CSV table of C-alpha atoms and ligand atoms in Angstrom, one decimal:
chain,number,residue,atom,x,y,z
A,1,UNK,CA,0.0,0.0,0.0
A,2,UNK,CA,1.5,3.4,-1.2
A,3,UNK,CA,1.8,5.9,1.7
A,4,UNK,CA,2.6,9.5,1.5
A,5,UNK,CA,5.6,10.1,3.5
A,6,UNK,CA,5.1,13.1,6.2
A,7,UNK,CA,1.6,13.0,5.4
A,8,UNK,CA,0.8,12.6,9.0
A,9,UNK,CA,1.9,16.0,10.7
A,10,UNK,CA,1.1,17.8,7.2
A,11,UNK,CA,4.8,18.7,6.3
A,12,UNK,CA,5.9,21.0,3.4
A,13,UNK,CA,6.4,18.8,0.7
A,14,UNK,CA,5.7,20.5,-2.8
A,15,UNK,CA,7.3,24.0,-1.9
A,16,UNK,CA,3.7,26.1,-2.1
A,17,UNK,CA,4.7,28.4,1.0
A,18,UNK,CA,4.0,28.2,4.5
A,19,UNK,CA,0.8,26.8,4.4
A,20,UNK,CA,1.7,24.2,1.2
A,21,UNK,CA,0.8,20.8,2.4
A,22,UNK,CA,2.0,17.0,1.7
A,23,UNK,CA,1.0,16.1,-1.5
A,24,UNK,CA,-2.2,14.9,-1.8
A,25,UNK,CA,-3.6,10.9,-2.6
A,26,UNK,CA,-6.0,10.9,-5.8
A,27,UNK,CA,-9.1,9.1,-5.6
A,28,UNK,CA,-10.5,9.1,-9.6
A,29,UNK,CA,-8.3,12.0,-10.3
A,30,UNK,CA,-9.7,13.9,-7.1
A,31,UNK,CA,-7.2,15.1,-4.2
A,32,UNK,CA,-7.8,14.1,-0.8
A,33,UNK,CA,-4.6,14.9,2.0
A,34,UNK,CA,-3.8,12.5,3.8
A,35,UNK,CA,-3.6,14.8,7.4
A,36,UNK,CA,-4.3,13.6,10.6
A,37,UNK,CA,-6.3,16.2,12.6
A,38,UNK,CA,-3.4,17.3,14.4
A,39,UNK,CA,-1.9,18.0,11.2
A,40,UNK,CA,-5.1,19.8,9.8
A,41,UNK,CA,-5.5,21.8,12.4
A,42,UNK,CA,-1.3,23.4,12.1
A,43,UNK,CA,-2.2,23.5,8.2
A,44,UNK,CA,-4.4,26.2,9.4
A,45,UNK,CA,-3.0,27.6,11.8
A,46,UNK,CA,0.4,28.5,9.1
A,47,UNK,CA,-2.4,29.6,6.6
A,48,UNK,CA,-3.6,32.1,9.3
A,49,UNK,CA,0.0,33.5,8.4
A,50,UNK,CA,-0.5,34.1,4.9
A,51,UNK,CA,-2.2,36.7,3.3
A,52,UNK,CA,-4.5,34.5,0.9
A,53,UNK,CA,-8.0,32.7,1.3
A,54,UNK,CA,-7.5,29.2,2.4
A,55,UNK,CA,-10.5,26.8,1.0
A,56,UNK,CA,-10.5,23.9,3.5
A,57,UNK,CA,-12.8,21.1,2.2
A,58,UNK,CA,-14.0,18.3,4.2
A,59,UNK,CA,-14.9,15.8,1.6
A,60,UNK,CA,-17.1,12.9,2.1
A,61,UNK,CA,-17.9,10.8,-0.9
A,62,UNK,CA,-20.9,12.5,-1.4
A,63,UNK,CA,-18.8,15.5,-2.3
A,64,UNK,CA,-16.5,13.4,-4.1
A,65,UNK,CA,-19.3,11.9,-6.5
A,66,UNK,CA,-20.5,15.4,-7.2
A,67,UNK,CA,-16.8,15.9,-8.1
A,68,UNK,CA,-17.4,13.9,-11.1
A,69,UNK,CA,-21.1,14.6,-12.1
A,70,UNK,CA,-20.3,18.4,-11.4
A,71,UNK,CA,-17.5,20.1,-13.2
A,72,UNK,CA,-17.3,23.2,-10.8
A,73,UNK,CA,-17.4,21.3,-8.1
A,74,UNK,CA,-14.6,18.9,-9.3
A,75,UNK,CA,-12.6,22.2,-10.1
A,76,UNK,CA,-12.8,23.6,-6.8
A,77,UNK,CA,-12.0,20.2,-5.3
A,78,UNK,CA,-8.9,20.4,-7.3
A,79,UNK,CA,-8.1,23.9,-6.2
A,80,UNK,CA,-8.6,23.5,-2.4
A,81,UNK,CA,-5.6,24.3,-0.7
A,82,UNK,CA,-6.6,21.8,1.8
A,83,UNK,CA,-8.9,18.5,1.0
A,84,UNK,CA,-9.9,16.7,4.1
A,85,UNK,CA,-11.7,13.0,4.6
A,86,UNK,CA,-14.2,13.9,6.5
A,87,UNK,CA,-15.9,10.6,6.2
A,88,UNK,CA,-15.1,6.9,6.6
A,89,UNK,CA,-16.6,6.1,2.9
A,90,UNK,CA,-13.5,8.4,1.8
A,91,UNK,CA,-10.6,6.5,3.9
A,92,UNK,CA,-12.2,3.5,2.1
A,93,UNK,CA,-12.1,4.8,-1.1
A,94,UNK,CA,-8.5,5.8,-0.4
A,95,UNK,CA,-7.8,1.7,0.4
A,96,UNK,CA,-9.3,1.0,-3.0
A,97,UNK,CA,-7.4,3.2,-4.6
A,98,UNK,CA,-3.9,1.9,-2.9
A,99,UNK,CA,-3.2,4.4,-0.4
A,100,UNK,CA,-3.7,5.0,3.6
A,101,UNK,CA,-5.0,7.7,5.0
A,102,UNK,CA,-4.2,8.4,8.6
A,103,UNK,CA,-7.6,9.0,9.7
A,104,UNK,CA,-11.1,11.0,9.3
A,105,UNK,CA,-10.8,14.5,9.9
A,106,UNK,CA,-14.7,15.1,10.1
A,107,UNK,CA,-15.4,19.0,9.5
A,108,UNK,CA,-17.5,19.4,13.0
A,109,UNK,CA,-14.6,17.6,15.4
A,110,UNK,CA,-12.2,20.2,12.7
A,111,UNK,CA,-14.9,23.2,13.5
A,112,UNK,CA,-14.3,22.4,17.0
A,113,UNK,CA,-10.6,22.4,16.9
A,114,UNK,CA,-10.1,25.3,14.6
A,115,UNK,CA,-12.7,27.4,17.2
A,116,UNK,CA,-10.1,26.3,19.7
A,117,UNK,CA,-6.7,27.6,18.1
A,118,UNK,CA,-8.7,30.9,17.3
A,119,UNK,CA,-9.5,32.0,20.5
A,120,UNK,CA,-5.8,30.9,21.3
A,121,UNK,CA,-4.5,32.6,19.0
A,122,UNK,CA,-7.0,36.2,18.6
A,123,UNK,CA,-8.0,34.9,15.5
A,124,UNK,CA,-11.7,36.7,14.6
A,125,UNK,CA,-14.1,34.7,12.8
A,126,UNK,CA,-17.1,34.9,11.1
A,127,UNK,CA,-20.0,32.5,10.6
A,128,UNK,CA,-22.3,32.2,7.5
A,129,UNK,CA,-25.2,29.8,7.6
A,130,UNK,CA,-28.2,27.8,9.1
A,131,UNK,CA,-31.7,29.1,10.0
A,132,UNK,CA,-31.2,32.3,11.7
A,133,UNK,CA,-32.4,31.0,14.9
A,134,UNK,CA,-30.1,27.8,14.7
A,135,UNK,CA,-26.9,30.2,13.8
A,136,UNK,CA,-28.1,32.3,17.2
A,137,UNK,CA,-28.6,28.6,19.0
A,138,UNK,CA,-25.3,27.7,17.5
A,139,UNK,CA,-23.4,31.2,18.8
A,140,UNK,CA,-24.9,31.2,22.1
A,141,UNK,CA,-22.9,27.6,22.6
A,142,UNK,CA,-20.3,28.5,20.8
A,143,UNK,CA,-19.7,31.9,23.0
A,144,UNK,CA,-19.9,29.2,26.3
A,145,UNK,CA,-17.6,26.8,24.8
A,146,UNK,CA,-15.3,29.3,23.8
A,147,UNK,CA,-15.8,32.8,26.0
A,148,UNK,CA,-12.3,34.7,24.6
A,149,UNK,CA,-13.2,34.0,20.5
A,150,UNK,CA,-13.2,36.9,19.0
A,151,UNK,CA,-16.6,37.1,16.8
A,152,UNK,CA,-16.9,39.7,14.1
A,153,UNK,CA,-20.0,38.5,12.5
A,154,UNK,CA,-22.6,36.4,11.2
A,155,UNK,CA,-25.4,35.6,8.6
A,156,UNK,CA,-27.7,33.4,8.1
A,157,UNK,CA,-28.2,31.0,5.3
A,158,UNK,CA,-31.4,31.9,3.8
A,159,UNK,CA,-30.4,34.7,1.4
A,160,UNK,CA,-31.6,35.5,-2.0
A,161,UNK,CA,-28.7,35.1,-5.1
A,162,UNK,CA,-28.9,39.4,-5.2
A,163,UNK,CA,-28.4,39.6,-1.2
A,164,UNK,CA,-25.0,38.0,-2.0
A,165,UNK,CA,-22.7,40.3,-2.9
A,166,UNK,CA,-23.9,42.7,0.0
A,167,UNK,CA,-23.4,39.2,2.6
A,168,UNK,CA,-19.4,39.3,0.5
A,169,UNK,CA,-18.9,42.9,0.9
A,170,UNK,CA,-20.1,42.7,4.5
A,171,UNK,CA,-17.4,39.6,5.1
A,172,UNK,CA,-14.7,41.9,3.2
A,173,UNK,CA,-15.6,44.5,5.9
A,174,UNK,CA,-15.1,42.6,8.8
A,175,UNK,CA,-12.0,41.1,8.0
A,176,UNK,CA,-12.4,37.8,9.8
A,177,UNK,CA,-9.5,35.3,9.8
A,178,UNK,CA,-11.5,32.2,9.6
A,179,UNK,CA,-14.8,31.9,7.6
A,180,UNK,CA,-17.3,29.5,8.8
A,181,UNK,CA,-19.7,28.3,6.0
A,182,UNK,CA,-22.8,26.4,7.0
A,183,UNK,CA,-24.8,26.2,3.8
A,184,UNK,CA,-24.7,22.1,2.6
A,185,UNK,CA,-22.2,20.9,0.6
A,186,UNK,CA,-21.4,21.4,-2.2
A,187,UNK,CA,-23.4,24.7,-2.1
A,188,UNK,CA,-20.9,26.0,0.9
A,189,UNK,CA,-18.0,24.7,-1.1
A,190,UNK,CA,-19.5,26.5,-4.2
A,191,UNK,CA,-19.8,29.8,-2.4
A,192,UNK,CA,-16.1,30.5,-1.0
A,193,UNK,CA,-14.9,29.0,-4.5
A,194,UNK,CA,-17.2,31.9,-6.7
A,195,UNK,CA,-16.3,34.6,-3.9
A,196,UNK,CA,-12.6,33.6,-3.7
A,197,UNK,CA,-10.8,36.4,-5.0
A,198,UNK,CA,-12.9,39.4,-2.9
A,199,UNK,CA,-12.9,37.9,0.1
A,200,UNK,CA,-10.3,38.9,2.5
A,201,UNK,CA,-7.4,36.8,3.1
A,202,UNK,CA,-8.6,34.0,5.9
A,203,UNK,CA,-9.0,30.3,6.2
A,204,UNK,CA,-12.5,29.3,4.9
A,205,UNK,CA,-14.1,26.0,5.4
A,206,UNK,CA,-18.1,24.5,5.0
A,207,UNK,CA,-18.6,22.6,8.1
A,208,UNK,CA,-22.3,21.7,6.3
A,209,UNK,CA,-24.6,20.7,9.4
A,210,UNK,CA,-22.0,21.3,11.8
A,211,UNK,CA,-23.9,24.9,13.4
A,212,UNK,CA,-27.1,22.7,13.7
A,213,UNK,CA,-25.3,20.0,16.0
A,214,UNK,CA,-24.0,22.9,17.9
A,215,UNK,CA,-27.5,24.7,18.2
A,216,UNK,CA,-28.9,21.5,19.5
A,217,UNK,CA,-30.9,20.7,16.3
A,218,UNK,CA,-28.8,17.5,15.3
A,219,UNK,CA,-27.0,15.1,17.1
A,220,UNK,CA,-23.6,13.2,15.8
A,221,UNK,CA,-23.9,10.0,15.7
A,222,UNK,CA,-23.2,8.0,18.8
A,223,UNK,CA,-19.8,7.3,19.1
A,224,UNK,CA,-19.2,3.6,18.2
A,225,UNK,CA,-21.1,4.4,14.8
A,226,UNK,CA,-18.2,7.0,14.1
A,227,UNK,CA,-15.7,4.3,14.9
A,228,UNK,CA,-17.3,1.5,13.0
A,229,UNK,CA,-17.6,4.4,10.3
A,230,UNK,CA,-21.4,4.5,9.9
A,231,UNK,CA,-21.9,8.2,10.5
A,232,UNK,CA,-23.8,8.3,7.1
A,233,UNK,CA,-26.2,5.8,8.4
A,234,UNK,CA,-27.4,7.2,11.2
A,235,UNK,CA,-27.7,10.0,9.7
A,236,UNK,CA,-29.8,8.4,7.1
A,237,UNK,CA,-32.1,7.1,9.7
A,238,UNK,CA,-32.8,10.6,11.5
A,239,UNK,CA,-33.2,11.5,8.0
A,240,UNK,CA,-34.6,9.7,5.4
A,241,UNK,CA,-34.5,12.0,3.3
A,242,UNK,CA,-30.8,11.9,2.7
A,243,UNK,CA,-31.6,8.6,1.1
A,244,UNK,CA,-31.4,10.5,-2.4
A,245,UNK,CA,-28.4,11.3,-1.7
A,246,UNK,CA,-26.4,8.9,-0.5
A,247,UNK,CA,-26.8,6.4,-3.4
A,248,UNK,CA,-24.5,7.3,-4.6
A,249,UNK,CA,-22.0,6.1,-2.0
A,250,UNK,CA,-22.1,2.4,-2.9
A,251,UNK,CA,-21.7,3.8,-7.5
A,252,UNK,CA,-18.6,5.9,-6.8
A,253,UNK,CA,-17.1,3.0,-4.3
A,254,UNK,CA,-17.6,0.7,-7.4
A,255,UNK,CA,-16.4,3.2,-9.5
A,256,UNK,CA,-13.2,3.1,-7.8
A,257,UNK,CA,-13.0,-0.5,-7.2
A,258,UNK,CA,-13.2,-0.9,-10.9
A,259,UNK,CA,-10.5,1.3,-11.9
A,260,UNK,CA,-8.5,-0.3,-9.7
A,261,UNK,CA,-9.4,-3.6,-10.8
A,262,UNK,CA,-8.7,-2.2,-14.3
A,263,UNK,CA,-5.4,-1.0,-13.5
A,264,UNK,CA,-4.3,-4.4,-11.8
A,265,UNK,CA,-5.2,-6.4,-14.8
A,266,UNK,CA,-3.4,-4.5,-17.3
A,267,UNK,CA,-0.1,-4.7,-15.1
B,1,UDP,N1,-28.6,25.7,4.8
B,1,UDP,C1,-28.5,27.1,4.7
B,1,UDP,N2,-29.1,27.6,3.6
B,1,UDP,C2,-29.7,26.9,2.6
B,1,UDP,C3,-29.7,25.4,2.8
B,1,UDP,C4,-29.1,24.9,3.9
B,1,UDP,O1,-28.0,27.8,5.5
B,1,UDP,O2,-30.1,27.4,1.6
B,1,UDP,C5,-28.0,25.1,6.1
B,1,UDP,C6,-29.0,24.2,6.8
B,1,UDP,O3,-29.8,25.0,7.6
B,1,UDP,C7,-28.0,23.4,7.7
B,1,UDP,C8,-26.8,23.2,6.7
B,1,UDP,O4,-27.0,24.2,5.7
B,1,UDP,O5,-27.6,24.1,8.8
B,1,UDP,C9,-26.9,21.9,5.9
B,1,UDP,O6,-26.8,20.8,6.7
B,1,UDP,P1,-26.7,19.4,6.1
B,1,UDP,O7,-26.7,18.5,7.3
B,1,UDP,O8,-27.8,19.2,5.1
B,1,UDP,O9,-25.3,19.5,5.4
B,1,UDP,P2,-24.3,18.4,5.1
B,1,UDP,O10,-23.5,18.1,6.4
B,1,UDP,O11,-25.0,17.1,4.6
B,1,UDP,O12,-23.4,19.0,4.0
């Protein structure tokens, strides 16, 4: 099994400044990097260092199959300066695909420790996302979790496509260091990628249904599911649903299988 050396602690490897990270695994042409959480968590503490916007993705494969079927959001996944496996599906896929990843870096436990390192460090962030009364749920805990963060705005989710640019100009205004997205992926994913170049420099990441767990609304699953990686199904059963989504789990794991099974015979 191939393994990216340094991977682990998220070492410079490929030269890209500060913030450049080991190189990344591909999983059908996509990047995932192979970080521990530890080793997410300095990636973004060196990118609060550096004067550009820092996408950080958590992928699952959900995001990974709408890498293929969606050329924007295969672009963006290409261009993320940091591509995590936020779900067990993706360390799997990783297997298939001949590499290891060191573990899940699940974007609410990478919420959590970001949060953690900004109030730390005076870092000001600012959250976009969720029902209006979930994102004041979700502050409320997040002010007793974390009483020294330094919060220099919000927004809700529910916005019209013209309100957009006023929600961007008001980011730009504040100047936060980390940007917390909480609109779904990919639609999160998609709105720091479109709004890249006039946001100010910070470290931007979609945490999807992460403020909703915080407000109360959602519960993680329990945590013997998140070992035994079925995260996605008990989500699924909370929320039906999701089952139009999550078919395609099981095609892009057979996807990858195949390619793989491809590749072996033709050696
Ligand atoms: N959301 C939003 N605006 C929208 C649609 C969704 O702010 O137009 C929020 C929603 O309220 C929830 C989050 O985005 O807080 C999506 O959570 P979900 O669990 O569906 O995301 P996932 O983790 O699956 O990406």
């Amino acid at each position: 099994m191939k393994r990216s050396s340094d991977a682990a602690g998220g070492q410079e490897t490929n030269g890209q400044g500060p913030a450049a990270l080991c190189r990344p695994v591909e999983i059908l042409g996509l990047p995932v990097h192979p970080l521990t959480m530890e080793g997410a968590v300095a990636a973004i503490c060196r990118a609060w260092q550096e004067e550009r916007v820092f996408q950080v993705i958590t992928a699952n494969v959900e995001i990974l199959a709408a890498g293929l079927a969606d050329g924007e959001v295969g672009r963006l996944i290409r261009e993320g300066e940091m591509v995590t496996a936020d779900g067990a599906g993706v360390l799997l896929a990783a297997r298939l695909s001949g590499f290891s990843l060191p573990e899940r870096v699940a974007g609410y436990d990478l919420l959590l420790a970001a949060l953690k390192e900004a109030e730390r460090q005076g870092v000001s962030v600012f959250f976009l996302g969720a029902r209006p009364e979930v994102l004041q749920a979700a502050l409320a805990r997040i002010r007793e979790l974390f009483p020294h963060l330094l919060l220099c705005g919000s927004h809700h989710g529910y916005f019209r496509e013209e309100e957009e640019a006023a929600i961007a100009a008001e980011i730009k205004l504040r100047r936060p260091r980390l940007l917390v997205v909480a609109l779904g992926a990919p639609r999160q994913d998609k709105w720091i990628y479109r709004h890249k170049r006039e946001l100010p420099p910070c470290v931007a990441m979609g945490v999807g249904g992460s403020l909703d767990v915080l407000a109360g609304k959602a519960r993680r699953a329990p945590r013997w599911m998140q070992r035994a990686g079925l995260e996605w199904l008990y989500r699924l059963l909370r929320q039906p649903s999701r089952l139009a989504r999550v078919y395609v789990i099981p095609l892009f794991l057979f996807k990858v299988l195949g390619k793989r099974l491809a590749a072996g015979s033709r050696a």
